[in-house]
């Protein structure tokens, strides 16, 4: 299990930039295949043959290949668990800062078929976060000056599945407009096959967050090699077949619906009714995909910032600077308000000039300004409604960043 | 005359600020959405890889539940009797829902 530098004996780590296994202490650099070949040669010459822990009988090499070992560390202060491969040792708990992180056990996890090595380095991920936050007009200074020392690279487990989907649906859409608009109904039956559909396999990580991290370029997948995990954390699949079917059916149905809408090509399309059957091919492929995690507390609430370890896509929503937001709305709103008021005053005076002999009561002035009131109400209502939709969208995304399950996921894998 | 001007100015200010604040709110929530939300767009599954084959279609059907059910039932019957479906059925996972996913 130990992967030490053959030149100086210090732990080796995977470097996403050079895509090689490097020794930080002496600067040696090796190809992953080199390390693997070296390890195999060592095992063939020296390592004892593996035996079944129950029967004591020697086991075949293919059975050994189904699993790989990783070290589990536990924080005795907060209870967080860390899965680490190789000789990487955890000395401090980043979540609670406690140094009481102790080796817990060696765990045998399912050996993945593939791994997508990190291509974005820790420095690049940090730079992406800093740059995007510094450009944000309402991002609070606490986030702009975020200390991202606690950034963790975690390999997330995914299943790559081939899906056969059959669906029969009734779809409706509108033709014409206004009073002449008509809703028509269409029946469509079809089948489709989706290859290598990604299904995130950790029950603890929030599905919505992991979905946003996509897409990944799966052409860069490599056969699993533990050396790629050196210096990173990982998680193991704990998803059930029921959940896998639910996700596959939902993804396939969404795509079927979208494709049917596109082909019917009519406005205000909606799904009226449907029935479907989704089958998953037995040839499941298990892969680990890279994500950078940063967890921080803001106003007492945990926030988890994610960066796709391959593409650098940043996924998070951060609270806004409320004082600045209110101030800007009031300032710009007042300027527009004064200009609009000037315009309305001129128009109002013209409209009411014909009532010179009819008295100037509130009712008279309001009556004369009726042509102004209707557009004012429509414009005010429309802008307020769209603004409110944007506002809800932002708060929903922030809730996702604050989601306890994502935070707990990271917490369990802190190092 | 003065009363008329005061009333017109009063209502103009009222309407002006209503419009101004609503436009201001709209502008800054739009900026807020772009400023504080990152990567919120879900990548759609690639439709090119779906190979969707429509095997039955009918346009402008009647808006009646029994007509909808007729089309859906017939469509599903046709799909499930397809040889491709049977071949896929024999290769598909049949594990109970509660089982943890593993290699088969």
XYZ file of C-alpha atoms in Angstrom:
519
model
C 0.000 0.000 0.000
C 2.868 2.361 0.812
C 3.975 4.379 -2.201
C 7.252 5.979 -1.295
C 9.799 7.688 -3.467
C 12.436 5.153 -4.418
C 15.069 7.914 -4.331
C 14.429 9.479 -0.932
C 11.694 7.463 0.793
C 9.188 10.331 1.131
C 5.480 9.944 0.165
C 4.606 10.420 -3.521
C 1.622 12.469 -4.753
C -0.162 12.796 -8.103
C 0.476 16.132 -9.849
C -2.456 17.107 -12.136
C -0.348 19.668 -14.015
C 2.373 17.290 -15.210
C 0.083 14.237 -14.891
C 2.905 12.374 -13.178
C 3.556 10.991 -9.714
C 5.978 13.357 -7.990
C 7.967 13.535 -4.783
C 7.657 16.951 -3.164
C 10.751 16.321 -1.049
C 13.387 15.487 -3.692
C 11.573 16.510 -6.882
C 11.639 13.048 -8.484
C 8.925 12.411 -11.044
C 7.526 9.085 -12.287
C 4.879 7.959 -14.779
C 1.929 6.154 -13.148
C 2.710 3.031 -15.208
C 6.308 3.079 -13.931
C 5.155 3.063 -10.311
C 2.648 0.303 -11.024
C 5.251 -1.859 -12.800
C 7.719 -1.279 -9.984
C 5.079 -2.215 -7.395
C 4.140 -5.383 -9.312
C 7.750 -6.468 -9.618
C 8.193 -5.925 -5.896
C 5.048 -7.925 -5.088
C 6.025 -10.805 -7.365
C 9.427 -11.050 -5.773
C 8.705 -10.346 -2.116
C 5.089 -9.964 -1.209
C 3.326 -12.969 0.382
C 0.386 -14.400 -1.626
C -2.911 -12.937 -0.480
C -5.156 -15.258 1.532
C -8.893 -15.240 2.215
C -9.381 -13.712 5.696
C -12.085 -16.313 6.522
C -10.791 -19.594 5.102
C -7.083 -18.842 5.078
C -6.877 -20.249 1.535
C -4.878 -18.418 -1.122
C -7.151 -16.338 -3.330
C -6.866 -15.717 -7.057
C -5.375 -12.466 -8.291
C -8.657 -11.587 -10.074
C -10.503 -11.643 -6.727
C -7.881 -9.363 -5.217
C -8.395 -6.930 -8.110
C -12.052 -6.408 -7.170
C -11.007 -4.335 -4.182
C -8.379 -1.804 -3.270
C -7.217 -0.785 0.142
C -7.400 2.665 1.629
C -6.632 4.044 5.059
C -9.490 5.490 7.077
C -8.688 8.251 9.556
C -11.129 9.527 12.167
C -11.167 12.861 13.945
C -11.690 12.085 17.630
C -12.991 15.610 18.144
C -15.789 15.859 15.562
C -16.035 12.275 14.285
C -15.257 13.086 10.636
C -13.873 10.236 8.539
C -11.168 10.489 5.886
C -10.429 7.948 3.168
C -6.844 8.162 2.004
C -4.852 6.138 -0.420
C -1.113 5.585 -0.255
C 1.053 6.973 2.517
C -0.680 10.343 2.755
C -1.265 10.930 6.455
C -3.791 13.244 7.982
C -2.611 15.254 10.958
C -5.136 18.076 11.294
C -8.883 18.144 10.993
C -9.630 21.068 8.727
C -13.274 21.293 9.710
C -12.769 21.648 13.454
C -9.022 22.364 13.400
C -8.356 19.626 15.899
C -4.970 17.872 15.657
C -6.539 14.737 17.137
C -6.909 12.907 13.826
C -6.029 9.264 14.302
C -5.644 6.290 12.019
C -8.810 4.235 12.312
C -8.619 1.218 10.022
C -7.727 -0.124 6.610
C -10.850 -0.384 4.540
C -11.339 -2.523 1.435
C -13.348 -0.626 -1.130
C -14.723 -1.746 -4.490
C -12.033 -1.279 -7.083
C -13.229 1.166 -9.773
C -12.864 0.307 -13.460
C -11.854 3.812 -14.443
C -10.522 7.021 -13.005
C -10.522 10.521 -14.431
C -7.319 12.033 -13.042
C -7.346 15.617 -11.751
C -6.395 18.021 -14.527
C -6.997 21.209 -12.560
C -4.330 21.739 -9.914
C -5.012 23.012 -6.413
C -3.485 26.391 -7.368
C -5.636 26.621 -10.508
C -8.796 25.744 -8.561
C -7.919 28.372 -5.938
C -7.300 30.942 -8.678
C -10.648 30.132 -10.357
C -12.498 30.696 -7.064
C -10.613 33.936 -6.268
C -11.034 35.345 -9.771
C -14.755 34.582 -10.048
C -15.478 35.901 -6.551
C -13.476 39.094 -7.100
C -15.582 39.857 -10.200
C -18.852 39.438 -8.277
C -20.454 42.818 -7.591
C -22.362 41.666 -4.503
C -19.998 38.967 -3.247
C -19.163 39.816 0.411
C -15.546 40.641 1.246
C -15.360 37.529 3.455
C -15.696 35.435 0.277
C -13.474 37.692 -1.829
C -10.715 37.280 0.770
C -11.519 33.607 1.385
C -8.685 31.535 2.787
C -8.763 28.510 0.517
C -6.017 26.613 2.308
C -8.632 24.063 3.268
C -9.251 23.031 -0.347
C -9.589 19.253 -0.751
C -9.415 17.132 -3.864
C -11.951 14.328 -3.626
C -12.635 11.580 -6.144
C -16.413 11.138 -6.376
C -17.779 7.692 -7.282
C -19.953 7.439 -10.392
C -21.587 4.584 -12.286
C -21.463 4.743 -16.066
C -24.530 2.955 -17.327
C -26.076 2.070 -20.674
C -29.790 2.730 -20.620
C -32.586 1.499 -22.891
C -35.635 3.716 -22.586
C -39.103 3.162 -24.077
C -41.762 5.848 -23.666
C -45.225 6.658 -24.936
C -46.383 10.216 -24.329
C -49.097 12.764 -25.036
C -47.723 16.246 -25.624
C -49.622 19.476 -26.188
C -48.693 22.791 -27.752
C -50.296 26.048 -28.883
C -50.837 27.490 -32.325
C -51.937 31.056 -33.027
C -51.949 33.831 -30.452
C -54.354 35.768 -28.278
C -58.009 34.889 -28.795
C -57.227 32.731 -31.823
C -54.769 30.519 -29.934
C -55.534 26.822 -29.900
C -54.013 23.943 -27.907
C -53.385 20.779 -29.899
C -52.495 17.306 -28.662
C -49.913 14.931 -30.118
C -49.176 11.250 -29.400
C -45.563 10.087 -29.644
C -44.064 6.664 -28.957
C -40.350 6.040 -29.145
C -37.318 4.237 -27.835
C -33.756 5.315 -27.280
C -30.439 4.044 -26.027
C -28.137 6.190 -23.960
C -24.549 5.106 -23.513
C -22.302 5.967 -20.581
C -24.919 7.914 -18.656
C -23.260 9.284 -15.512
C -24.959 8.519 -12.204
C -23.309 9.877 -9.093
C -22.998 6.993 -6.628
C -22.622 8.559 -3.208
C -25.847 8.831 -1.227
C -24.306 11.474 1.015
C -23.430 14.011 -1.674
C -26.313 16.192 -2.764
C -27.543 15.009 -6.195
C -28.278 18.534 -7.413
C -24.736 19.669 -6.641
C -23.094 16.730 -8.383
C -25.381 17.141 -11.426
C -24.260 20.760 -11.789
C -20.604 19.682 -11.902
C -21.194 17.916 -15.212
C -20.228 17.683 -18.020
C -17.023 15.662 -17.807
C -15.054 14.686 -20.886
C -15.197 10.902 -20.512
C -12.700 10.392 -23.335
C -10.037 11.240 -20.738
C -10.989 8.273 -18.518
C -8.073 6.006 -17.619
C -8.087 2.425 -16.325
C -8.113 2.677 -12.541
C -4.734 3.060 -10.972
C -4.288 3.821 -7.276
C -1.323 6.056 -8.061
C -3.689 8.725 -9.406
C -5.232 8.908 -5.935
C -2.013 9.831 -4.168
C -2.577 13.082 -2.313
C -6.348 13.024 -2.817
C -9.356 11.745 -0.913
C -12.003 9.438 -2.235
C -15.433 8.112 -1.544
C -17.041 4.756 -2.272
C -20.342 3.898 -3.950
C -23.255 3.302 -1.600
C -26.145 3.874 -4.002
C -28.915 1.234 -4.265
C -30.326 -0.275 -7.461
C -33.660 1.429 -6.713
C -32.004 4.834 -6.686
C -29.973 4.005 -9.808
C -33.185 3.079 -11.664
C -34.959 6.232 -10.471
C -32.147 8.511 -11.673
C -31.749 6.656 -14.998
C -35.507 6.823 -15.672
C -35.679 10.531 -14.815
C -32.679 11.460 -16.981
C -33.924 9.380 -19.916
C -37.484 10.762 -19.608
C -36.175 14.342 -19.511
C -34.170 13.767 -22.676
C -37.103 12.006 -24.408
C -39.430 14.896 -23.538
C -36.911 17.517 -24.713
C -36.307 15.706 -28.006
C -40.048 15.257 -28.666
C -40.730 18.951 -27.925
C -37.942 19.910 -30.312
C -39.287 17.687 -33.077
C -42.919 18.835 -32.712
C -41.611 22.413 -32.735
C -44.689 24.220 -31.451
C -44.988 26.944 -28.801
C -45.878 26.374 -25.107
C -45.178 22.652 -25.332
C -45.992 20.581 -22.279
C -46.189 16.933 -21.343
C -49.767 15.840 -20.647
C -49.365 12.163 -19.888
C -46.722 9.489 -20.328
C -45.727 5.940 -19.521
C -42.202 4.590 -19.721
C -39.987 1.592 -19.140
C -36.254 1.956 -18.485
C -33.775 -0.914 -18.548
C -30.171 -0.701 -17.352
C -27.529 -2.855 -18.998
C -25.779 -5.284 -16.635
C -22.408 -4.070 -17.856
C -22.026 -1.348 -15.245
C -18.790 0.588 -15.166
C -17.532 2.123 -11.944
C -15.462 5.311 -12.176
C -13.979 7.966 -9.908
C -14.269 11.576 -11.079
C -12.359 14.555 -9.629
C -13.834 17.467 -7.645
C -12.204 20.186 -5.529
C -14.122 21.066 -2.351
C -13.825 24.178 -0.187
C -15.921 24.428 2.957
C -16.300 27.678 4.826
C -18.522 29.144 7.533
C -20.274 32.450 6.839
C -22.679 34.017 9.353
C -22.660 30.711 11.222
C -23.772 28.692 8.211
C -21.587 26.222 6.325
C -21.047 26.816 2.590
C -19.488 24.298 0.215
C -17.800 25.521 -2.965
C -17.161 22.907 -5.669
C -14.808 23.007 -8.644
C -14.866 20.338 -11.354
C -11.382 18.804 -11.191
C -11.273 18.289 -14.953
C -12.917 21.354 -16.504
C -12.587 23.902 -13.685
C -16.342 24.613 -13.658
C -17.179 26.455 -10.431
C -20.429 25.393 -8.725
C -21.772 27.423 -5.806
C -23.905 30.391 -4.852
C -22.716 32.753 -2.162
C -24.771 35.089 0.045
C -24.860 38.668 -1.117
C -23.835 41.910 0.532
C -27.340 42.999 1.556
C -26.417 46.597 2.494
C -24.799 47.186 -0.889
C -27.693 45.521 -2.739
C -30.358 47.620 -0.985
C -28.270 50.774 -1.452
C -27.821 50.180 -5.186
C -31.546 49.390 -5.698
C -32.511 52.561 -3.775
C -29.978 54.773 -5.602
C -30.681 53.605 -9.151
C -34.417 53.232 -8.395
C -34.524 56.851 -7.147
C -32.698 58.202 -10.205
C -35.052 56.364 -12.569
C -37.966 57.382 -10.302
C -37.106 61.091 -10.471
C -36.691 60.998 -14.257
C -39.987 59.094 -14.616
C -41.685 61.539 -12.220
C -40.513 64.503 -14.323
C -41.858 62.862 -17.449
C -45.160 62.005 -15.747
C -45.475 65.561 -14.404
C -45.210 67.001 -17.906
C -47.630 64.429 -19.333
C -49.940 64.867 -16.321
C -50.057 68.621 -16.676
C -50.918 68.282 -20.377
C -53.622 65.693 -19.603
C -55.205 67.782 -16.839
C -55.065 71.084 -18.710
C -58.405 70.313 -20.373
C -60.032 70.125 -16.927
C -59.330 73.777 -16.116
C -62.984 74.487 -15.520
C -63.879 71.131 -13.968
C -62.147 71.618 -10.596
C -58.863 70.115 -9.484
C -59.810 67.481 -6.887
C -57.939 64.207 -6.418
C -60.569 62.292 -8.371
C -60.405 64.724 -11.311
C -56.621 64.611 -11.536
C -56.569 60.814 -11.175
C -59.259 60.462 -13.875
C -57.268 62.626 -16.226
C -54.151 60.563 -15.550
C -55.835 57.194 -16.256
C -53.935 56.704 -19.556
C -50.746 56.857 -17.444
C -51.849 54.553 -14.608
C -52.380 51.388 -16.678
C -48.881 51.317 -18.262
C -47.339 52.223 -14.887
C -49.052 49.267 -13.209
C -48.106 46.865 -16.027
C -44.441 47.954 -16.089
C -44.138 47.953 -12.279
C -45.773 44.524 -12.005
C -43.732 42.964 -14.804
C -40.345 44.191 -13.529
C -41.182 43.300 -9.923
C -42.301 39.788 -10.920
C -39.222 39.047 -13.043
C -37.004 40.508 -10.313
C -38.702 38.293 -7.736
C -38.142 35.193 -9.915
C -34.421 36.051 -10.152
C -34.336 36.640 -6.402
C -35.931 33.234 -5.648
C -33.522 31.588 -8.060
C -30.535 33.069 -6.219
C -31.848 32.082 -2.769
C -32.572 28.526 -3.979
C -29.012 28.185 -5.299
C -27.590 29.538 -2.043
C -29.616 26.959 -0.100
C -27.994 24.295 -2.273
C -24.527 25.608 -1.404
C -25.550 25.597 2.247
C -27.025 22.077 2.007
C -26.077 20.096 5.084
C -25.581 16.857 3.135
C -22.934 18.387 0.865
C -21.234 19.926 3.880
C -21.345 16.656 5.809
C -19.991 14.847 2.770
C -16.930 17.102 2.776
C -16.645 16.982 6.542
C -16.407 13.195 6.480
C -13.565 13.407 4.009
C -11.614 16.215 5.561
C -7.886 15.934 6.019
C -53.943 75.921 -10.624
C -51.478 75.316 -7.770
C -53.623 72.452 -6.421
C -53.602 70.850 -9.880
C -49.817 71.125 -10.144
C -49.301 69.784 -6.601
C -51.609 66.812 -7.251
C -50.010 66.031 -10.620
C -46.501 66.241 -9.115
C -47.581 64.073 -6.146
C -49.002 61.310 -8.359
C -46.092 61.584 -10.785
C -43.627 61.073 -7.954
C -45.693 58.125 -6.668
C -45.830 56.423 -10.077
C -42.259 57.413 -10.926
C -40.815 55.859 -7.776
C -42.963 52.726 -8.187
C -41.553 52.241 -11.677
C -38.039 53.315 -10.685
C -37.785 50.931 -7.740
C -39.258 48.013 -9.670
C -36.799 48.581 -12.544
C -33.952 49.008 -10.027
C -34.961 45.759 -8.286
C -35.078 43.963 -11.643
C -31.683 45.262 -12.768
C -29.909 44.392 -9.540
C -31.478 40.965 -9.067
C -30.312 40.218 -12.625
C -26.806 41.431 -11.694
C -27.028 39.483 -8.415
C -27.895 36.300 -10.300
C -24.817 36.694 -12.488
C -22.622 37.930 -9.662
C -23.270 35.426 -6.872
C -24.454 32.248 -8.611
C -21.817 30.136 -10.347
C -22.328 27.105 -12.570
C -26.089 26.847 -12.065
C -26.746 25.650 -15.590
C -27.360 21.915 -15.775
C -25.577 20.282 -18.682
C -28.237 18.557 -20.754
C -27.560 14.976 -21.771
C -26.267 14.921 -25.291
C -29.267 14.219 -27.562
C -26.926 12.969 -30.311
C -26.052 9.990 -28.133
C -29.682 9.111 -27.403
C -30.504 7.670 -30.854
C -34.196 8.382 -30.373
C -36.393 6.425 -32.754
C -40.040 7.474 -32.938
C -42.025 4.340 -33.828
C -45.544 5.797 -33.715
C -46.928 9.304 -33.932
C -50.273 10.938 -34.376
C -50.952 14.682 -34.588
C -53.908 16.689 -33.315
C -55.621 13.918 -31.385
C -58.771 14.614 -29.396
C -58.435 16.057 -25.914
C -60.084 13.151 -24.101
C -58.665 10.879 -21.389
C -59.792 7.681 -23.122
C -58.063 8.802 -26.368
C -54.867 9.609 -24.447
C -54.970 6.220 -22.672
C -55.600 4.411 -25.962
C -52.508 5.941 -27.584
C -50.294 5.387 -24.542
C -51.405 1.768 -24.013
C -51.020 0.881 -27.692
C -47.657 2.643 -27.884
C -46.288 0.838 -24.836
C -47.594 -2.523 -26.120
C -45.766 -1.977 -29.391
C -42.563 -0.940 -27.599
C -42.574 -3.864 -25.190
C -43.200 -6.415 -27.940
C -40.198 -5.143 -29.891
C -37.367 -7.750 -30.204
C -34.842 -5.086 -29.193
C -36.641 -4.635 -25.891
C -36.572 -8.384 -25.193
C -32.894 -8.573 -26.015
C -32.187 -5.650 -23.687
C -34.415 -7.214 -21.013
C -32.210 -10.310 -20.963
C -29.129 -8.111 -20.463
C -30.615 -5.748 -17.895
C -30.064 -5.555 -14.153
C -32.811 -7.238 -12.141
C -31.477 -6.759 -8.640
C -33.897 -5.782 -5.865
C -34.222 -2.062 -5.215
C -32.594 -2.292 -1.788
C -29.410 -3.961 -3.025
C -26.326 -1.780 -3.207
C -25.041 -1.276 -6.735
C -21.963 -3.331 -7.520
C -20.429 -5.009 -10.524
C -22.606 -7.848 -11.828
